[in-house]
Coordinates of C-alpha atoms and ligand atoms in Angstrom, one line a residue:
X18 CA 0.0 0.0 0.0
X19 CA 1.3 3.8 -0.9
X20 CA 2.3 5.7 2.1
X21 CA 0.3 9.0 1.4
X22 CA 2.3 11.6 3.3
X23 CA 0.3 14.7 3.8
X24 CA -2.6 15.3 4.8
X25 CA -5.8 16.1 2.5
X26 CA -8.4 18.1 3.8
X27 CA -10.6 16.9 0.2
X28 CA -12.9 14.5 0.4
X29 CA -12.7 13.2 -3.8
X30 CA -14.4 10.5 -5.1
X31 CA -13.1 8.6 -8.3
X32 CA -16.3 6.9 -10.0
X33 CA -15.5 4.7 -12.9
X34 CA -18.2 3.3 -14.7
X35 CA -18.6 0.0 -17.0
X36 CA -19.3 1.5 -20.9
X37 CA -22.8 0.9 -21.3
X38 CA -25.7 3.7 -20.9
X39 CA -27.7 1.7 -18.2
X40 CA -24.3 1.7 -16.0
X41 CA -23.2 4.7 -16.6
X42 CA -25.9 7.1 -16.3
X43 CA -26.4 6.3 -12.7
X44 CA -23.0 6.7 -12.2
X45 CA -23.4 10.4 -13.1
X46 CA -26.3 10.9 -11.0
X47 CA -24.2 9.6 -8.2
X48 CA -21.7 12.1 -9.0
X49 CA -24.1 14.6 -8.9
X50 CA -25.7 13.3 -5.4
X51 CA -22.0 13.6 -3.7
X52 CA -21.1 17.1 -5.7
X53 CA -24.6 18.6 -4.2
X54 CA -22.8 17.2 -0.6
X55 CA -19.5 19.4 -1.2
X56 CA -17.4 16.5 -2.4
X57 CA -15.7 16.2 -5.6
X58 CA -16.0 13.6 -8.0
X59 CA -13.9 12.7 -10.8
X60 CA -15.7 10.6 -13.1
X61 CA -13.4 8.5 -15.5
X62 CA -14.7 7.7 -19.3
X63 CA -13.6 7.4 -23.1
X64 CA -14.0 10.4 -25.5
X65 CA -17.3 9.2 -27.0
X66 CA -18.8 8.3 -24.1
X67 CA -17.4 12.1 -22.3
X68 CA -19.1 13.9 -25.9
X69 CA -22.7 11.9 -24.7
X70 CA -22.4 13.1 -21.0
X71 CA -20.4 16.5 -21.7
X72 CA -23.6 18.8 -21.6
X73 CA -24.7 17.1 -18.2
X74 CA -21.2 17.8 -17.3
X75 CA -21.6 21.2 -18.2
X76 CA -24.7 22.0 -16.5
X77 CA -23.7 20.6 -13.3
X78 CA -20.3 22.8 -12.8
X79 CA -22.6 25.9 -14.0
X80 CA -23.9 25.2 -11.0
X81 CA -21.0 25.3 -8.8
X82 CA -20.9 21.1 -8.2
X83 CA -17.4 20.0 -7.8
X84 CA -18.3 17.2 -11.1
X85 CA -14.7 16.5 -13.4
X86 CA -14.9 14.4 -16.6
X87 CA -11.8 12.8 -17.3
X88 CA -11.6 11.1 -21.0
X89 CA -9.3 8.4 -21.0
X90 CA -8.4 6.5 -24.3
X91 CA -10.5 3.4 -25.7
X92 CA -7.7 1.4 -27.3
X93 CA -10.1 0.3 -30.1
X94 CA -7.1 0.5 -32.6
X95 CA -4.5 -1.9 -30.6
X96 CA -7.2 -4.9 -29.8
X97 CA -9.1 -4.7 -33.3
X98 CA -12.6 -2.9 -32.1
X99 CA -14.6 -0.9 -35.1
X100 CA -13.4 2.4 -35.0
X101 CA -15.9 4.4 -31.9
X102 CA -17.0 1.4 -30.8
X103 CA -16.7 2.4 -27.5
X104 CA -19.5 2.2 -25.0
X105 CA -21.7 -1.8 -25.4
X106 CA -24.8 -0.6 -27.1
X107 CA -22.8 -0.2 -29.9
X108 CA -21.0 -3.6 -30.1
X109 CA -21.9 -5.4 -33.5
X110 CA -21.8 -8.2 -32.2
X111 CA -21.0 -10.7 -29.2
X112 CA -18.2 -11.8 -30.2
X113 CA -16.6 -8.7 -30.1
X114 CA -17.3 -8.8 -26.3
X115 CA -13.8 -10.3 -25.4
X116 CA -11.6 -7.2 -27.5
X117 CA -14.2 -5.1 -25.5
X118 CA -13.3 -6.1 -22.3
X119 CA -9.6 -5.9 -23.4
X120 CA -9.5 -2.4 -24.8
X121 CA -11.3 -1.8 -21.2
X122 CA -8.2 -3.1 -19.2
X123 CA -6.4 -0.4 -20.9
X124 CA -7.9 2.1 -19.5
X125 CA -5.9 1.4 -16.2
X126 CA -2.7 2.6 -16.7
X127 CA -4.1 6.1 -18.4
X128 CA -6.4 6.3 -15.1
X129 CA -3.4 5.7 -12.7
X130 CA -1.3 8.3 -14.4
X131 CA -4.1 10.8 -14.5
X132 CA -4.6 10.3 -10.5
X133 CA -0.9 10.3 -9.6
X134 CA -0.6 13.5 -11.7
X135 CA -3.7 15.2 -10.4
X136 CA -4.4 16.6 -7.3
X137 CA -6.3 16.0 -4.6
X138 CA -5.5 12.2 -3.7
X139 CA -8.7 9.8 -3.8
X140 CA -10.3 9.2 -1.2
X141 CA -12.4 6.4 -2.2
X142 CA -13.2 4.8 -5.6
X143 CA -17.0 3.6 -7.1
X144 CA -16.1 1.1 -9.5
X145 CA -18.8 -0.9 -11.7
X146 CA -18.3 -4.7 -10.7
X147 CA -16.8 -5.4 -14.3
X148 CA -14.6 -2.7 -14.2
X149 CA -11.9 -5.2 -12.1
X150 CA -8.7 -3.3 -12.1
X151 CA -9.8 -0.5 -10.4
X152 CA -9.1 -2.8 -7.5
X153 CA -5.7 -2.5 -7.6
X154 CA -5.7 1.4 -8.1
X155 CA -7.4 0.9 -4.7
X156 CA -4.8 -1.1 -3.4
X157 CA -1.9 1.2 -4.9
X158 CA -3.8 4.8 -3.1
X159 CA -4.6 2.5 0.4
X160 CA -8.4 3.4 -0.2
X161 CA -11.8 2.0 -0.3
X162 CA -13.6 0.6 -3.4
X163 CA -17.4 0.5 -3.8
X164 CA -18.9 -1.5 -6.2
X165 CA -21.8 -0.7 -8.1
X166 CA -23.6 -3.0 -11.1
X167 CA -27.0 -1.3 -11.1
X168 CA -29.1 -4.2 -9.8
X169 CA -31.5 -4.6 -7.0
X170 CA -30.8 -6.2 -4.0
X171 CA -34.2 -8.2 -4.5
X172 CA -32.8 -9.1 -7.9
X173 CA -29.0 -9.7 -6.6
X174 CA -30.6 -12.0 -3.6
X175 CA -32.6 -13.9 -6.3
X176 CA -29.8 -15.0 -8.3
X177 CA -27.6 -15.7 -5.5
X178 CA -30.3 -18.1 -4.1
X179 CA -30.9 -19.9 -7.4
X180 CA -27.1 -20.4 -8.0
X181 CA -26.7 -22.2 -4.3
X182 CA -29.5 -23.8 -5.0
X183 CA -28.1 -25.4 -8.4
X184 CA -25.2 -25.7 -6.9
X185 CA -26.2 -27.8 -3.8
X186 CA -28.6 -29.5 -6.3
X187 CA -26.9 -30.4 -9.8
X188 CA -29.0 -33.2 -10.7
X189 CA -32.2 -31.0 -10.3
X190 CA -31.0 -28.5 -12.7
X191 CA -29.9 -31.0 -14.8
X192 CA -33.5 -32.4 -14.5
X193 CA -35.7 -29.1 -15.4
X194 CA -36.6 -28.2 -18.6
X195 CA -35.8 -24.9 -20.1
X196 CA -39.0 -23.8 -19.5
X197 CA -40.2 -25.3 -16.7
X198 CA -41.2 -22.9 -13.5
X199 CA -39.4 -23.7 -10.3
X200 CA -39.9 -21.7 -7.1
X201 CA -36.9 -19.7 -6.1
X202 CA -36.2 -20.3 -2.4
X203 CA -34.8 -18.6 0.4
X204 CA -36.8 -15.6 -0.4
X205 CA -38.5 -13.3 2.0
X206 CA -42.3 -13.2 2.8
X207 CA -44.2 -10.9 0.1
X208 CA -41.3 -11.6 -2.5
X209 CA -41.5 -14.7 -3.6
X210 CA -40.3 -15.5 -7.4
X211 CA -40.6 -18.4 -9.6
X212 CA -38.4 -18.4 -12.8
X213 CA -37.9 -21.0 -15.7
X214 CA -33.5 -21.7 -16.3
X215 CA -33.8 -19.7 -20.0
X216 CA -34.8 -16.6 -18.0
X217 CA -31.9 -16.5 -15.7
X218 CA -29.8 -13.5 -15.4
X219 CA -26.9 -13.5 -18.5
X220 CA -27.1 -10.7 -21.4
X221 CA -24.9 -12.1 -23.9
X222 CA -25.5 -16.4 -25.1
X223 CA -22.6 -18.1 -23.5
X224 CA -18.9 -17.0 -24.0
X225 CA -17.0 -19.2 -22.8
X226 CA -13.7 -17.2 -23.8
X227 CA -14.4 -14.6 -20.9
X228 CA -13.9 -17.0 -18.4
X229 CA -9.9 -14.9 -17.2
X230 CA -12.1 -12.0 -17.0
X231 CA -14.8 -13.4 -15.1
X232 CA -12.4 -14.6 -12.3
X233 CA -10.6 -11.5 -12.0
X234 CA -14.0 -9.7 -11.6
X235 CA -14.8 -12.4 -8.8
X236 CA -11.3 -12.1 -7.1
X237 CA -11.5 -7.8 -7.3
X238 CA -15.1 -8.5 -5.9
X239 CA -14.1 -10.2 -3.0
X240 CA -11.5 -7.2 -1.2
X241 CA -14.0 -4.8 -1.9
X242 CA -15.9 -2.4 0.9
X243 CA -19.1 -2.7 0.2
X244 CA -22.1 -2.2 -2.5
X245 CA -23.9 0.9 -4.1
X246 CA -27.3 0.1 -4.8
X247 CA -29.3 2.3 -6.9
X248 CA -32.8 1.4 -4.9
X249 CA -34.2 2.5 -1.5
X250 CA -35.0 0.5 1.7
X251 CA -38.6 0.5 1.7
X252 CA -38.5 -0.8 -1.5
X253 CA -36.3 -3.8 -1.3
X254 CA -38.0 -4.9 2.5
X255 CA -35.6 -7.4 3.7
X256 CA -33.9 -8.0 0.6
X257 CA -31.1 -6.3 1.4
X258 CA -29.9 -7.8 5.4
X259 CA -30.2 -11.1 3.2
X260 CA -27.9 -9.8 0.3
X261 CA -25.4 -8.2 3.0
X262 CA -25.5 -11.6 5.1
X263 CA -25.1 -13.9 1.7
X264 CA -22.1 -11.9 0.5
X265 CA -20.5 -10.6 4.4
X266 CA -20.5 -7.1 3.0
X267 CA -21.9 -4.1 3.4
X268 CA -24.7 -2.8 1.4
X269 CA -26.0 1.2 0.8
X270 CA -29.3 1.7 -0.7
X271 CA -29.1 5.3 -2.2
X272 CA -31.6 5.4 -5.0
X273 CA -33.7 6.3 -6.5
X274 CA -30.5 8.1 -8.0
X275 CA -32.5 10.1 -10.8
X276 CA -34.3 11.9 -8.8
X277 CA -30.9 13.9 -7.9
X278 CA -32.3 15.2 -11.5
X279 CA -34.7 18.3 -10.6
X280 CA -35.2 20.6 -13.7
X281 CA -36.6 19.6 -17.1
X282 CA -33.3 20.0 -18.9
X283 CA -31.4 17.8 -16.6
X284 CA -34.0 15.0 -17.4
X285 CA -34.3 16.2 -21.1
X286 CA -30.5 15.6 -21.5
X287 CA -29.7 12.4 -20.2
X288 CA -27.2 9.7 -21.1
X289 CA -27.1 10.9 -24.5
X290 CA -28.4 13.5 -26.6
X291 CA -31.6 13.5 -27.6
X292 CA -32.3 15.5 -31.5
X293 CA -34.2 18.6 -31.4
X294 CA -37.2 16.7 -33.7
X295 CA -37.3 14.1 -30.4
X296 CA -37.7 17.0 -28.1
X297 CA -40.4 18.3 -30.0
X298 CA -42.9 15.0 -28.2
X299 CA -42.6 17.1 -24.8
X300 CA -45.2 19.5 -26.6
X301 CA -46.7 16.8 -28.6
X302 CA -47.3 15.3 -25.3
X303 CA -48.7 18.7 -24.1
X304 CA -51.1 18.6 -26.3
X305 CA -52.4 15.1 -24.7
X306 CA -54.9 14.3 -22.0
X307 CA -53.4 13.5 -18.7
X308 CA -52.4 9.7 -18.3
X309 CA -53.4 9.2 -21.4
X310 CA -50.0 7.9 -23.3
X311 CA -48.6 4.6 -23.8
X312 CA -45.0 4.9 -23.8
X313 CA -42.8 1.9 -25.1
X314 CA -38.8 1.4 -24.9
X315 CA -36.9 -1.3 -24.9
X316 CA -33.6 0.0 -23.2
X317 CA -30.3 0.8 -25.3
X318 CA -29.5 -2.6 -25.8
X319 CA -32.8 -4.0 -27.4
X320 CA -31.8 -5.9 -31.1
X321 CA -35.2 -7.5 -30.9
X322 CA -35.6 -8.8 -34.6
X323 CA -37.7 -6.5 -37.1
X324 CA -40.9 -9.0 -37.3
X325 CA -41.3 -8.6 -33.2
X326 CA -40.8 -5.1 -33.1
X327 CA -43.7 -5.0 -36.0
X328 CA -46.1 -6.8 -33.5
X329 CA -44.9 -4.2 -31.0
X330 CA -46.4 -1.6 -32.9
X331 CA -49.2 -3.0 -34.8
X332 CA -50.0 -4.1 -30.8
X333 CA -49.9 -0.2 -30.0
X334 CA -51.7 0.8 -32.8
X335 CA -54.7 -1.4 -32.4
X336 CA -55.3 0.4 -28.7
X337 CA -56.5 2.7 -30.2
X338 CA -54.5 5.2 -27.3
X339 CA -51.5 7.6 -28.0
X340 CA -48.1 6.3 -27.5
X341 CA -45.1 7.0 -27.5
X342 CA -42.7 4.0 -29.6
X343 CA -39.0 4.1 -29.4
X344 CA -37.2 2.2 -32.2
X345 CA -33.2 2.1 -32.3
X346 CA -31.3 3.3 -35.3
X347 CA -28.1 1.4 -35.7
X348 CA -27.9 1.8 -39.8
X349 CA -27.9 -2.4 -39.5
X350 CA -30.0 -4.9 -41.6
X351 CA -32.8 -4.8 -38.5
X352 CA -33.3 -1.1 -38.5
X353 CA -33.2 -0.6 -42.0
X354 CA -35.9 -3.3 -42.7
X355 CA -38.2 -2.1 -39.4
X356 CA -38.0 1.1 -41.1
X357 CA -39.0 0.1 -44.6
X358 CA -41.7 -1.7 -43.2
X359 CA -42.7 1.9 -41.6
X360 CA -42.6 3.7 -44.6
X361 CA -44.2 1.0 -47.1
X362 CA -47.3 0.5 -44.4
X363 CA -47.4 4.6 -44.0
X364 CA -47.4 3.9 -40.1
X365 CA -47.1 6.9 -39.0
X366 CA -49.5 9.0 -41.4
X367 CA -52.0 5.9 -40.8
X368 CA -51.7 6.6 -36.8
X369 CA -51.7 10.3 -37.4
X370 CA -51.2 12.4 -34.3
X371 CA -52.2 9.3 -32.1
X372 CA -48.7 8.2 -32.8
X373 CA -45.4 9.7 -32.1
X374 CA -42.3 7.5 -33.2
X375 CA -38.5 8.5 -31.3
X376 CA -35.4 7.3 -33.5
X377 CA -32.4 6.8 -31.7
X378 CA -32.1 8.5 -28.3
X379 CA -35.6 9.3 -25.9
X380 CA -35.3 11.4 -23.5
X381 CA -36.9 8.8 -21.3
X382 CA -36.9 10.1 -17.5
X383 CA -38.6 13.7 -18.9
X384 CA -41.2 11.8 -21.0
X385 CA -41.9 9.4 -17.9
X386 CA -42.3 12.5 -15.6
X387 CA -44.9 14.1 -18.1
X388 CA -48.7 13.9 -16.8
X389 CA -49.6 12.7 -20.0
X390 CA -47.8 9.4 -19.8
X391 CA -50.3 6.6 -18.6
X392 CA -48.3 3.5 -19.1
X393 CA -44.8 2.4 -19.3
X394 CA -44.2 -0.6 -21.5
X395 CA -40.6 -1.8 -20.5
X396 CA -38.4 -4.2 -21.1
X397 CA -37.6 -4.3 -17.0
X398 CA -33.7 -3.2 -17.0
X399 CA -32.9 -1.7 -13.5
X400 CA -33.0 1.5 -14.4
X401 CA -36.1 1.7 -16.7
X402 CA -37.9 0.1 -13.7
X403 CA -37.4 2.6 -11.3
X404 CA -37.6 5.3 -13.6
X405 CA -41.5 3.9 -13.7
X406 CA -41.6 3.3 -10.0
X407 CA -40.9 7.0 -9.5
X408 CA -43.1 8.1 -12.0
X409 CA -46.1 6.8 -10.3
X410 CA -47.6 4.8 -13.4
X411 CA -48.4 1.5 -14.0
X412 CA -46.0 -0.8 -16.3
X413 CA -46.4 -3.4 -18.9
X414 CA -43.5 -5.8 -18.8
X415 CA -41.7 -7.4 -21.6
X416 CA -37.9 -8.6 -20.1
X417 CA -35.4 -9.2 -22.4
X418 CA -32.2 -10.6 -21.0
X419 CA -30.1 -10.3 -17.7
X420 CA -32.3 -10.0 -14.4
X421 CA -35.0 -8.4 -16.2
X422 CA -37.3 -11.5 -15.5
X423 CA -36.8 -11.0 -11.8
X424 CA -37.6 -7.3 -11.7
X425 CA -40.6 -8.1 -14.2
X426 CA -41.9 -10.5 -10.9
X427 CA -41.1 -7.3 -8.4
X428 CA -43.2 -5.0 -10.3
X429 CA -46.1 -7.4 -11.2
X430 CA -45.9 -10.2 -8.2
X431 CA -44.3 -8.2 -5.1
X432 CA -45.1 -5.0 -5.7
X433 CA -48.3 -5.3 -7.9
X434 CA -47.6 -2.2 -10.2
X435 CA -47.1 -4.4 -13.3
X436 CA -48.8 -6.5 -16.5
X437 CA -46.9 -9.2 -18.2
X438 CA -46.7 -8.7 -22.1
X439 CA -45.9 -12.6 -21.6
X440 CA -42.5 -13.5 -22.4
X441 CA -41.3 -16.8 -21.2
X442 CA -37.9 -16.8 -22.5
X443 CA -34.9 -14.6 -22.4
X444 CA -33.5 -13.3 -26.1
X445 CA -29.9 -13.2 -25.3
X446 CA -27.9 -10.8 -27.3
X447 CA -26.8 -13.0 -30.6
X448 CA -29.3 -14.8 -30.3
X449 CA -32.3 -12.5 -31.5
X450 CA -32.7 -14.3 -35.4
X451 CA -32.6 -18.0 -33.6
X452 CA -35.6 -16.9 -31.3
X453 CA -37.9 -14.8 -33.5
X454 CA -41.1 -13.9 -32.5
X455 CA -42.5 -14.5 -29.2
X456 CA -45.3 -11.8 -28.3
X457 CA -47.7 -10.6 -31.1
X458 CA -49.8 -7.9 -31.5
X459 CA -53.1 -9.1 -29.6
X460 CA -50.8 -9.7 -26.4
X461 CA -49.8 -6.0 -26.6
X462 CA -53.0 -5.1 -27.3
X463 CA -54.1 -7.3 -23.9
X464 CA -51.8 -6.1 -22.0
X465 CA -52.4 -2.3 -22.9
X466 CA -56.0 -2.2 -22.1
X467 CA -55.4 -4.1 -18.6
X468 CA -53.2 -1.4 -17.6
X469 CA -55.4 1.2 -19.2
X470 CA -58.7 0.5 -18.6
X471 CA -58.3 -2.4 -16.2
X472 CA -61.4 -1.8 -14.4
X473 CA -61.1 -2.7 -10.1
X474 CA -57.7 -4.3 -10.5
X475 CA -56.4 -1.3 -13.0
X476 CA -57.4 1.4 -10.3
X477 CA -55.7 -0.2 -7.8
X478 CA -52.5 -1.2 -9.6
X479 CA -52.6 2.5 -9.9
X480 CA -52.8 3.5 -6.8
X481 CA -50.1 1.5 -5.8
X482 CA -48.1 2.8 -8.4
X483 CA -48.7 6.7 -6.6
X484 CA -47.6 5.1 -3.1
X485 CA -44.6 4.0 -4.4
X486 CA -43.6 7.2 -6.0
X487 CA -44.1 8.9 -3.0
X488 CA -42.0 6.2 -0.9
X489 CA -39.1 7.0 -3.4
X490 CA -39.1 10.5 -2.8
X491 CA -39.4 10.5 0.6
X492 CA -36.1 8.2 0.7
X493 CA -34.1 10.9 -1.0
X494 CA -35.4 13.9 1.1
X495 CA -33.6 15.0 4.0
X496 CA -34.1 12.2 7.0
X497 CA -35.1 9.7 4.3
X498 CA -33.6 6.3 4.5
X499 CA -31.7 6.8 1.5
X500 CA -30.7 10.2 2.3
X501 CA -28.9 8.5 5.5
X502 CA -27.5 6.1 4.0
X503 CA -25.5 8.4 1.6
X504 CA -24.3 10.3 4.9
X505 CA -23.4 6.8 6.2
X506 CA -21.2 6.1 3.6
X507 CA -19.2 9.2 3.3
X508 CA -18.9 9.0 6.9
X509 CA -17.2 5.0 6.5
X510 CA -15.1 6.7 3.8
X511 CA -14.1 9.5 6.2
X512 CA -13.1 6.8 9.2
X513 CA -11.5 4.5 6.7
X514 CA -9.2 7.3 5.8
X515 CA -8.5 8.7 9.2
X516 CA -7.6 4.6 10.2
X517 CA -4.5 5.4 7.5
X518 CA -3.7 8.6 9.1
X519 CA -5.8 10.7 6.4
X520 CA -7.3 13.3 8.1
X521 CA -10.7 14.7 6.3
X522 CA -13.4 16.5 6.8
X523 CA -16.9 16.3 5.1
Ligands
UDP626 N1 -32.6 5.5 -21.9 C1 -33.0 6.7 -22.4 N2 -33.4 6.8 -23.6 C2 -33.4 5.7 -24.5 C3 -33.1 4.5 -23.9 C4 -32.7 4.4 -22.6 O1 -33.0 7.8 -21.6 O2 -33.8 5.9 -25.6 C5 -32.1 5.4 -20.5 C6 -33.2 5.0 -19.5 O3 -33.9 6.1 -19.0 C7 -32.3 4.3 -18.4 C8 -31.1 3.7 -19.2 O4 -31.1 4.5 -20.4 O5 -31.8 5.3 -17.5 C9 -31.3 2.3 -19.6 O6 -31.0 1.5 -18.5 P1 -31.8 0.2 -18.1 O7 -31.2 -0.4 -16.9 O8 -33.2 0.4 -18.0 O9 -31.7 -0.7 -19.4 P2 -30.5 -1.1 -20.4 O10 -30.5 -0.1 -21.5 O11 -29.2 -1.1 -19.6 O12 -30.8 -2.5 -20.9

């Protein structure tokens, strides 16, 4: 461990983030969270990642919040990556995933210089979970490392109970068919799950030539401090003592992090920017009656094939109900033939202002916030999910890959917010032409008009959604549980330090 030698009265934060939009843009608004408590943060990314965030950059040090950007190269060139290829939504394809990962380990060395050369020392660092080497920075200043991966503890305790139970169990997983339901034990009372084995957490179909990176990730994991979880107490019940006790490490619930996000502009320009022909739907949705609009997106990941994205919105269409459709625009085969199918049906003239189609980038968390907005058809990653939760409206669930089925059964078993689309299997990135179609257009269509109209069961999915919006922001306000739990874990950072001989102050 480096002996420091003076003394730093600055409490500085180093957050590094895995590449991909639903890590990283919780990343910033935990910048942002620690920069509105006096501390700086340095937040470490590649240049076309920084050119995304720059203008939420921007608007925060306007402000007077101690918030630094730091680009760092992406080695693209040295371990054969397309050129810009630089944050995971816009791999081509899986089996790029390993040069990925590769051109991320170089980031190390430009990150170490840049902290050596730049005052003042860290105090502490955030790391995402894949982003391994940051443990050893850690080890090379003598400070803490968080770990954040943007999961729930309800989700995190989920998987870690199915995984002992396969392990202590081989023959049963052997035994159950792909799509068979089995009952996820261990659970607490009120959050009970059952999952079929294709819908356990994994994004990517199986590479087995990750393995090196996977153990280094597991070996960095294990001298960490403690986790970050994007998510707030009253939320995740008991989930969370479990998930501390399961892994003998600490655990600070913080979220909802977006909600750090106050004015419009902060949640118009999020993650990425959105064109000034998208921004144009906050007065299109003006124009709407309140909770009146269906809005559907995928994440920043979704490479659903073009024939299921059709049922998607011949499903919307036939509501007969404004909505909101987000389609990705990657200039591949898929996009190219969704949108020729757009333009040879007339989709858009033929659902006239009912309709209002986003290319590329939405500025989801200000359309979500709009009264207008009724329903939020998701596809159940982390962030999406509690962008709904704090939004107050009910959500129509269509998981794709990773945990997604287990926050699909939070927000339609636990916490009763939620309508399946009915997706029984996962659609693993590379995998999306072997799978196909597995919802059509009358499912949408059910699923839409349960949340919409609904009748007993709608109103009171509805309500519940309002409760839980409230809950949120109570856990962020000043003496909410979240709101502690932030103070809490600048505090362990401050006694960590002064235990080397660091003296801070807050
Ligand atoms: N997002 C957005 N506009 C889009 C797509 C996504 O603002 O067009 C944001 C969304 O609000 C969320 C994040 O990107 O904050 C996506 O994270 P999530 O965990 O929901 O899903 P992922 O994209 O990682 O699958």
């Amino acid at each position: 461990m480096e002996a420091v030698s003076r003394l730093n009265k600055q409490l500085h934060f180093v957050l590094v983030p895995l590449l991909a939009q639903g890590h990283m843009i919780p990343i910033f608004d935990i910048a942002r969270m620690l920069s509105q408590r006096g501390i700086l943060t340095t937040i470490y990314t590649t240049p076309m990642n920084a050119s995304r965030f720059g203008p939420t950059v921007a608007r925060t040090s306007e402000l007077g919040l101690p918030i630094r950007l730091v680009e760092v190269p992406f080695r693209s060139d040295v371990v054969g990556l397309p050129h810009g290829c630089e944050n995971l939504d816009s791999l081509p394809s899986p089996d790029l995933l390993r040069k990925f990962h590769c051109a991320l380990e170089k980031m190390q060395e430009p990150v170490e210089a840049h902290l050596r050369q730049n005052g003042p020392p860290p105090s502490c660092i955030i790391s995402d979970r894949a982003v391994f080497w940051t443990a050893d920075i850690a080890r090379k200043f003598g400070i803490p490392r968080f770990l954040f991966n943007g999961m729930s503890c309800f989700s995190r305790v989920a998987s870690h109970n199915v995984d002992q139970h396969f392990r202590s169990d081989p023959e049963y997983y052997l035994k159950l068919g792909a799509t068979e339901p089995f009952e996820v034990s261990g659970m607490p009372k009120g959050r009970g799950l059952k999952l079929n084995k294709s819908q356990l957490p994994s994004t990517f179909k199986a590479q087995p030539n990750l393995d090196d990176f996977r153990m280094k990730v597991r070996e960095a994991e294990k001298a960490a401090h403690g986790l970050i979880i994007n998510s707030f107490d009253e939320l995740e019940d008991e989930c969370t003592r479990l998930y501390e006790n399961a892994i003998g490490q600490k655990i600070w619930c913080i979220g909802p992090v977006p909600l750090c996000n106050k004015n419009t502009l902060d949640r118009l320009d999020r993650g990425n920017k959105a064109s000034e022909e998208v921004k144009r739907c906050t007065e299109w949705l003006d124009a709407k009656e309140p909770r009146t609009v269906v809005y559907a997106c995928l994440g920043s990941m979704c490479r659903l094939v073009p024939a299921q994205l059709i049922e998607l919105g011949k499903g919307l269409e036939a509501s007969n109900r404004p909505f909101i459709w987000v389609v990705k625009t990657r200039g591949d085969e898929g996009t190219l033939e969704l949108e020729k199918w757009l333009r040879e049906e007339r989709f858009e003239e033929r659902t006239g202002g009912r309709g209002f189609i986003i290319r590329g980038w939405a500025p989801q968390l200000a359309i979500l916030s709009h009264r207008s907005v009724g329903a939020f058809l998701t596809h159940c990653g982390w962030n999406s999910t509690l962008e709904g939760l704090i939004s107050g409206i009910p959500m129509i669930t269509w998981p794709l890959f990773c945990e997604q089925f287990i926050n699909e059964a939070m927000v339609v078993d636990a916490l009763e917010v939620g309508v399946r689309v009915g997706v029984e299997i996962a659609v693993k990135f590379g995998d999306e032409t072997k799978v196909g179609v597995l919802v059509k257009d009358r499912e949408v269509l059910r699923a839409v008009e349960e949340v919409m109209s609904g009748g007993e069961e709608g109103v009171k999915r509805r309500m519940k959604a309002v409760e839980y919006a409230a809950k949120a922001r109570k856990a962020v306000e000043l003496g909410g549980s979240s709101h502690r739990n932030l103070s809490d874990l600048i505090q362990y950072v401050v006694r960590a330090l002064s235990l080397h001989g660091k003296d801070m102050k807050v």
